[in-house]
Amino acid sequence: MNRKRALISDTFKVKRIRVGIEKFGAVKNQHGPTDIKSTIQYLMTLFPRKLFNDTLPQIVLKHQLYSIHNDKTLVDKELNKLRERGELLMFQLGFDAEAFGLIFASDYKAKVLAAEEGRETRATVEKFLEKVVSSCTDLSFSKDKMLREFLFTDSEITQLVKSGVLTVRDAGSWWLSIPNSGKFTKYFIQGRKAVLGMVKKSKYNEVLKAELEERRTTAHVKFHMKYHIHDIVGAELVESIPTTSGTLLRFVD
Amino acid sequence: MLGFLAARQAGVDDPLRLRRAESTRRVLGLKLNPDRDVDRIHGNGINTIDIDSIEGRYMLSGGADGVIVVYDLENFSGKPQYTCKAVCTVGRSSRHVHKFSVETVQWYPYDTGMFVSSSFDKTMKVWDTETLKPAEVFEFEGNVYSHHLSPIARKHSLIAVGTKNPKIQLCDLKSGSRIHVLQGHRAEVLSVRWSPRYEHILATASADSKVKVWDVRRASGSLLTLDQHNGDKSKASSEAVNTAHNGRVNGLSFTGDGLYLLTTGTDDRMRLWNSATGENTLVNYGKVCNESRKRLQFTVSRGCSPEFVFVPCGSSVAVYALHTGELVTMLRGHYNNVDCCEFHPDYQELYSGGKDCNILAWVPVLRASDVEEESNSTNTGAVGQSSVNPAFQDAWSSDED
């Protein structure tokens, strides 16, 4: 008897799709059509706002979405749609070529303006947010573009860099960035290393996801455990294997 | 399945639809079959395999010890248990064998009377299969990583060769000349591939992270350089402009119809490109582990819908759906790194070779044959006894007493 269920192509799928049967142990991820926006909102709730005294908008990483939805290409397409509509902003976070941070546009604008209260760079930042962020979905800007298309002067650009909205990329171009996000990056990398270390140290380099979530975290892990787990699964630093006792995370060299 | 057959019979469905559906079902059922084996001749890892495109009967393999073997894949024995025998070998004892590892072998696209092999001993040899002697030897200045003959060429018989030298050489089989050179890359060229759709279009991949598409009739340079960000200069750091990958590009493969090009790189990514415009289709395959310092031979299925890509990933072969990017399954069976794989389009079988000196045949398994059927075919002389399980047959008492 062949106990393994064979892969079946869509054309040969059985007609009856039974709904509502809970499989013991196995966790099912598909719940109808994929709604990326609600997934992003759920992930944002895992972001610790208190840690940064509410100065930072809630940041989600793009690859965290891959850990929830199976189809990566679909996730990418939906994200691009949201970005085109101007609801979502994507940032190059700098520590990894593939790590992109996502923030809701309204959140971002609110926090940036709140941080700029009373500073002399406020007017320039407002102008930047209105003109550039609302219209352009680029991740970085070159000097040429800033001067010609958006009509910013050199001193204004310096003010924007000072306020943290732009970060130097190389001579004559800048990344769009999140002000005061240095702490976030530091804690995030620390936490990721600590969680990966936890998985690595376990016997056979594997841990049940439920067990990992229950574990007491050291002082290095400042974010919610689930936030880090979505990150390491999505970035494919650990393999997610479905077992009868739940999902198992195994470290990948 | 019966529905498909009935629909085709009635004329409701196009005959191609049944063929596609059945091919796809067979590819999804690929498994290591205990009945199918390939003769183990190589003493060292296997670097490359090629199945001839005319009959699909003979398979060439090139090993890390310079040995080249020709196998017969057809099963004429009548039994399901079959070992693909080696028909002939260019072994270490042959006078003309390559001195170092053979990196690429390819059958002559029109018949199996000739094949071409290239190796790290800086030569490329054109062999006569009958006598197993090289008819022509091309020498180069650096290690030859890859070569390819166009599978559809009628007007030319050029072999594109990628070596350690950034210039791509085109060698002519008819005249033996090699004056045509394609310049444009800045580092060693790891893989070259002719398009199966247009006989003059060539794609090359290099360690400088660039993939260039050339028309060999044009003297002035490449047609396109593939850009992973599709011209969106803002996405990456400015050094990464116009690159196909963020690391060395070591694998190239066109899909069967030549409309799409797949590339793999050491940045652990695989990308699907529209071969006409050079646009990155942005299909996300996730992390495709790739640590090869040489060419990676991967393959795309033909005749299925959706098409599948078979990529060697560590010691297993990963199967991805071509256009959606989802990982369908991992074929595990090798003991060590897998270096090459090749799809047999007529039987929907996959052959993969690796460092463990084995070539494994992955054969579609759809239904386990019943015990009763087997005993029926073997007990042709059984009288009166209808389908008795061989375990219950009386095999020890003698009729004489």
XYZ file of C-alpha atoms in Angstrom, chain B residues 7-364:
358
model
C -13.627 13.747 -24.845
C -10.812 13.280 -27.303
C -12.619 10.423 -28.974
C -15.781 12.468 -29.350
C -13.835 15.417 -30.713
C -14.803 17.690 -27.861
C -11.193 18.161 -26.777
C -8.085 18.856 -28.735
C -5.790 15.777 -28.727
C -3.035 17.926 -27.329
C -4.987 18.487 -24.150
C -4.970 14.832 -23.164
C -1.284 14.621 -23.940
C -0.469 17.644 -21.804
C -2.597 16.484 -18.911
C -1.064 13.038 -18.925
C 2.497 14.382 -19.227
C 1.913 16.670 -16.277
C 0.486 13.853 -14.235
C 3.499 11.716 -15.020
C 5.965 14.436 -14.103
C 4.237 14.933 -10.777
C 4.611 11.237 -10.122
C 8.385 11.139 -10.599
C 10.044 8.836 -8.141
C 13.122 6.712 -7.802
C 12.208 3.403 -9.281
C 13.902 0.257 -7.985
C 13.406 -1.292 -11.406
C 15.362 1.256 -13.365
C 19.069 1.593 -12.963
C 21.926 3.116 -14.866
C 25.205 1.255 -15.164
C 27.813 2.624 -12.858
C 30.950 3.246 -14.861
C 32.304 6.517 -13.563
C 34.775 6.358 -10.753
C 34.463 10.014 -9.997
C 31.657 12.532 -9.993
C 29.504 13.039 -13.072
C 29.548 16.562 -14.393
C 27.247 16.525 -17.338
C 24.666 14.390 -19.146
C 23.002 14.750 -22.486
C 20.248 12.732 -24.126
C 20.101 12.758 -27.899
C 17.201 14.681 -29.283
C 16.443 12.551 -32.347
C 15.511 9.212 -30.842
C 15.922 9.831 -27.142
C 17.688 6.526 -26.943
C 21.302 7.252 -26.118
C 22.659 9.210 -23.207
C 26.128 10.693 -22.927
C 27.775 11.410 -19.638
C 31.013 13.182 -18.839
C 32.830 12.688 -15.567
C 35.304 14.469 -13.373
C 37.977 11.934 -14.313
C 37.752 12.756 -18.018
C 35.807 9.610 -18.873
C 32.906 9.790 -21.330
C 30.283 7.035 -21.414
C 27.426 6.343 -23.834
C 24.392 4.534 -22.387
C 21.476 2.892 -24.137
C 18.270 3.967 -22.438
C 15.802 1.772 -24.284
C 14.312 -1.256 -22.624
C 13.921 -4.106 -25.083
C 14.210 -6.920 -22.577
C 10.485 -7.203 -21.923
C 10.979 -7.123 -18.184
C 10.226 -4.119 -15.992
C 13.569 -4.517 -14.226
C 16.136 -2.869 -16.459
C 19.643 -1.495 -16.183
C 20.686 1.043 -18.786
C 23.863 -0.486 -20.110
C 26.917 1.431 -21.177
C 27.340 0.924 -24.906
C 30.838 2.335 -25.187
C 33.277 4.298 -23.094
C 36.142 6.641 -23.675
C 38.049 5.444 -20.635
C 41.309 6.429 -19.015
C 43.132 3.907 -21.172
C 42.113 5.548 -24.441
C 44.804 7.561 -26.160
C 42.504 10.476 -26.858
C 40.805 10.809 -23.487
C 40.638 14.234 -21.881
C 43.350 14.874 -19.339
C 41.179 16.601 -16.774
C 37.508 16.693 -15.958
C 34.958 16.844 -18.731
C 32.657 19.759 -18.166
C 30.168 19.559 -21.007
C 29.131 16.873 -23.474
C 26.611 17.254 -26.198
C 25.381 15.015 -29.001
C 25.479 16.408 -32.508
C 21.885 17.620 -32.857
C 21.087 15.694 -36.036
C 22.390 12.208 -35.402
C 24.305 10.219 -32.854
C 27.281 9.647 -35.101
C 29.137 12.526 -33.523
C 29.399 14.231 -30.171
C 31.345 17.139 -28.770
C 32.987 17.306 -25.375
C 34.861 20.085 -23.632
C 37.016 19.882 -20.593
C 39.246 21.608 -18.090
C 42.274 20.462 -20.055
C 41.539 23.517 -22.262
C 40.425 21.515 -25.258
C 37.178 20.772 -26.978
C 37.028 17.523 -28.944
C 34.613 16.487 -31.656
C 34.332 12.709 -31.485
C 33.258 10.088 -33.979
C 30.996 7.732 -32.053
C 31.839 4.708 -34.187
C 35.581 4.762 -33.670
C 35.646 6.865 -30.472
C 38.422 8.964 -31.860
C 38.346 12.739 -32.016
C 37.778 14.044 -35.510
C 38.733 17.560 -34.477
C 40.362 19.143 -31.462
C 39.967 22.826 -30.635
C 42.467 24.263 -28.166
C 41.850 27.237 -25.918
C 43.820 29.382 -23.513
C 41.737 28.798 -20.453
C 39.535 26.112 -18.903
C 36.473 25.469 -21.000
C 33.391 25.758 -18.821
C 30.668 25.181 -21.311
C 29.891 24.748 -24.978
C 26.677 24.387 -26.924
C 25.610 23.527 -30.463
C 22.411 25.014 -31.731
C 19.709 22.327 -31.787
C 17.858 23.875 -34.723
C 20.576 25.421 -36.855
C 20.296 24.884 -40.586
C 22.381 27.726 -41.892
C 25.336 27.425 -39.609
C 27.121 24.808 -37.590
C 28.704 26.915 -34.931
C 29.692 25.771 -31.477
C 29.624 28.518 -28.877
C 32.321 28.036 -26.252
C 32.510 29.694 -22.858
C 35.938 29.643 -21.257
C 37.880 31.386 -18.556
C 38.562 34.114 -21.049
C 35.781 36.729 -21.112
C 35.538 36.445 -24.890
C 33.130 33.877 -26.267
C 34.516 31.880 -29.151
C 32.413 30.529 -31.960
C 33.954 27.483 -33.601
C 32.719 26.350 -36.968
C 32.277 22.607 -37.378
C 32.292 22.715 -41.157
C 35.501 24.616 -41.664
C 37.260 24.228 -38.356
C 37.766 27.977 -38.034
C 37.354 29.912 -34.824
C 37.805 33.490 -35.782
C 34.399 34.681 -34.658
C 34.614 36.112 -31.177
C 31.923 37.784 -29.098
C 33.232 40.450 -26.782
C 31.385 42.021 -23.962
C 31.779 40.120 -20.744
C 34.308 41.132 -18.125
C 34.895 37.820 -16.359
C 34.863 34.142 -17.182
C 31.905 32.856 -19.126
C 30.270 30.044 -17.213
C 27.454 28.999 -19.480
C 26.365 29.432 -23.104
C 23.086 28.392 -24.665
C 21.570 28.737 -28.130
C 17.919 29.589 -28.385
C 15.715 26.661 -29.482
C 13.547 29.088 -31.365
C 15.906 31.221 -33.464
C 19.072 29.721 -34.761
C 21.119 32.914 -34.495
C 20.288 33.899 -30.940
C 22.769 32.970 -28.226
C 22.583 33.643 -24.490
C 25.696 33.700 -22.325
C 26.162 33.897 -18.586
C 29.261 35.076 -16.853
C 30.875 35.401 -13.459
C 30.583 39.172 -13.706
C 26.879 38.751 -12.827
C 25.728 39.618 -16.319
C 23.739 37.642 -18.845
C 23.975 38.806 -22.429
C 21.866 37.832 -25.398
C 23.609 37.975 -28.780
C 22.671 37.723 -32.410
C 25.714 36.119 -34.006
C 25.080 37.784 -37.317
C 25.589 41.181 -35.737
C 29.116 42.424 -35.431
C 28.594 45.251 -33.032
C 27.911 43.582 -29.730
C 25.221 42.039 -27.623
C 21.535 42.590 -28.277
C 20.518 42.780 -24.635
C 21.988 42.598 -21.188
C 19.458 41.213 -18.766
C 18.697 43.501 -15.869
C 17.146 42.024 -12.777
C 15.483 45.284 -11.793
C 14.071 45.926 -15.269
C 15.682 49.316 -15.532
C 14.429 50.481 -12.172
C 17.718 51.927 -11.036
C 16.462 52.770 -7.609
C 16.123 49.237 -6.304
C 19.726 48.234 -5.780
C 23.107 49.748 -5.098
C 24.584 51.426 -8.132
C 27.165 48.714 -8.815
C 24.386 46.245 -9.344
C 22.958 48.080 -12.316
C 22.333 45.908 -15.346
C 23.180 42.685 -13.608
C 21.093 39.574 -13.824
C 22.059 38.341 -10.383
C 23.881 39.563 -7.319
C 26.600 36.988 -7.759
C 28.067 34.778 -10.444
C 25.538 33.553 -12.965
C 26.226 29.886 -13.447
C 23.162 28.315 -15.037
C 21.232 29.085 -18.193
C 18.345 27.283 -19.768
C 15.767 28.182 -22.358
C 12.294 26.724 -22.050
C 11.288 24.241 -24.740
C 9.569 26.826 -26.917
C 12.398 29.334 -26.515
C 10.122 32.076 -25.244
C 11.570 32.229 -21.746
C 15.061 32.026 -20.345
C 15.901 30.831 -16.862
C 19.067 31.830 -15.071
C 20.486 30.743 -11.746
C 23.140 32.527 -9.770
C 25.256 32.152 -6.672
C 23.044 34.704 -4.928
C 20.729 31.692 -4.430
C 18.114 33.012 -6.811
C 16.598 31.759 -10.006
C 15.039 34.209 -12.434
C 12.708 33.802 -15.364
C 13.180 36.221 -18.263
C 11.165 36.952 -21.349
C 13.712 36.045 -24.023
C 12.420 38.490 -26.604
C 12.430 41.654 -24.529
C 14.859 40.687 -21.785
C 12.350 41.621 -19.132
C 12.512 39.985 -15.738
C 9.134 38.363 -15.220
C 9.687 38.707 -11.444
C 8.555 35.175 -10.681
C 9.792 34.502 -7.175
C 11.182 31.002 -6.677
C 12.531 31.699 -3.222
C 15.949 30.505 -2.216
C 17.434 28.129 -4.775
C 20.607 26.931 -3.085
C 23.520 27.294 -5.428
C 27.130 26.934 -4.457
C 28.557 25.735 -7.715
C 31.718 27.411 -8.901
C 31.193 25.984 -12.358
C 28.248 25.631 -14.621
C 25.039 24.262 -13.161
C 23.086 22.099 -15.551
C 19.380 22.329 -14.927
C 16.484 21.539 -17.197
C 12.896 22.418 -17.991
C 10.175 19.893 -18.767
C 8.607 19.850 -22.213
C 5.055 19.073 -23.178
C 3.464 19.606 -19.784
C 1.174 22.293 -18.601
C 2.282 23.901 -16.271
C 5.955 23.417 -17.113
C 8.353 22.366 -14.398
C 11.958 23.303 -13.741
C 14.286 20.705 -12.293
C 17.197 22.331 -10.472
C 19.931 20.471 -8.614
C 19.939 21.843 -5.082
C 22.591 20.349 -2.860
C 22.071 16.629 -2.808
C 18.539 16.656 -4.135
C 16.739 17.942 -7.198
C 14.159 20.662 -6.594
C 11.112 20.775 -8.846
C 9.493 24.193 -9.288
C 6.445 25.189 -11.294
C 7.781 27.466 -14.011
C 5.385 30.377 -13.987
C 4.161 30.498 -10.409
C 7.456 29.760 -8.708
C 6.129 27.347 -6.120
C 8.272 24.466 -5.004
C 6.420 21.338 -6.064
C 8.672 18.713 -4.550
C 12.257 17.766 -3.782
C 13.584 14.575 -5.347
C 15.874 12.999 -2.820
C 18.055 10.061 -3.613
C 21.621 11.092 -4.248
C 24.266 10.662 -1.581
C 26.254 13.700 -2.510
C 25.916 16.909 -4.504
C 23.907 16.701 -7.689
C 25.639 18.425 -10.600
C 23.453 17.883 -13.611
C 20.038 16.738 -14.635
C 18.340 16.086 -17.944
C 14.701 15.536 -18.852
C 13.622 12.876 -21.322
C 10.586 14.440 -23.027
C 9.164 11.288 -24.577
C 8.867 9.283 -21.405
C 8.772 12.152 -18.909
C 11.760 10.774 -17.074
C 14.504 12.648 -15.326
C 18.141 11.561 -15.186
C 20.409 13.215 -12.671
C 24.099 12.767 -12.019
C 26.257 13.908 -9.178
C 29.389 13.628 -7.122
C 28.401 10.229 -5.767
C 29.227 8.752 -9.227
C 25.647 7.641 -9.735
C 23.214 8.532 -12.441
C 19.730 8.137 -11.036
C 16.673 7.683 -13.199
C 13.459 9.221 -11.868
C 10.566 7.442 -13.474
C 6.868 8.330 -13.242
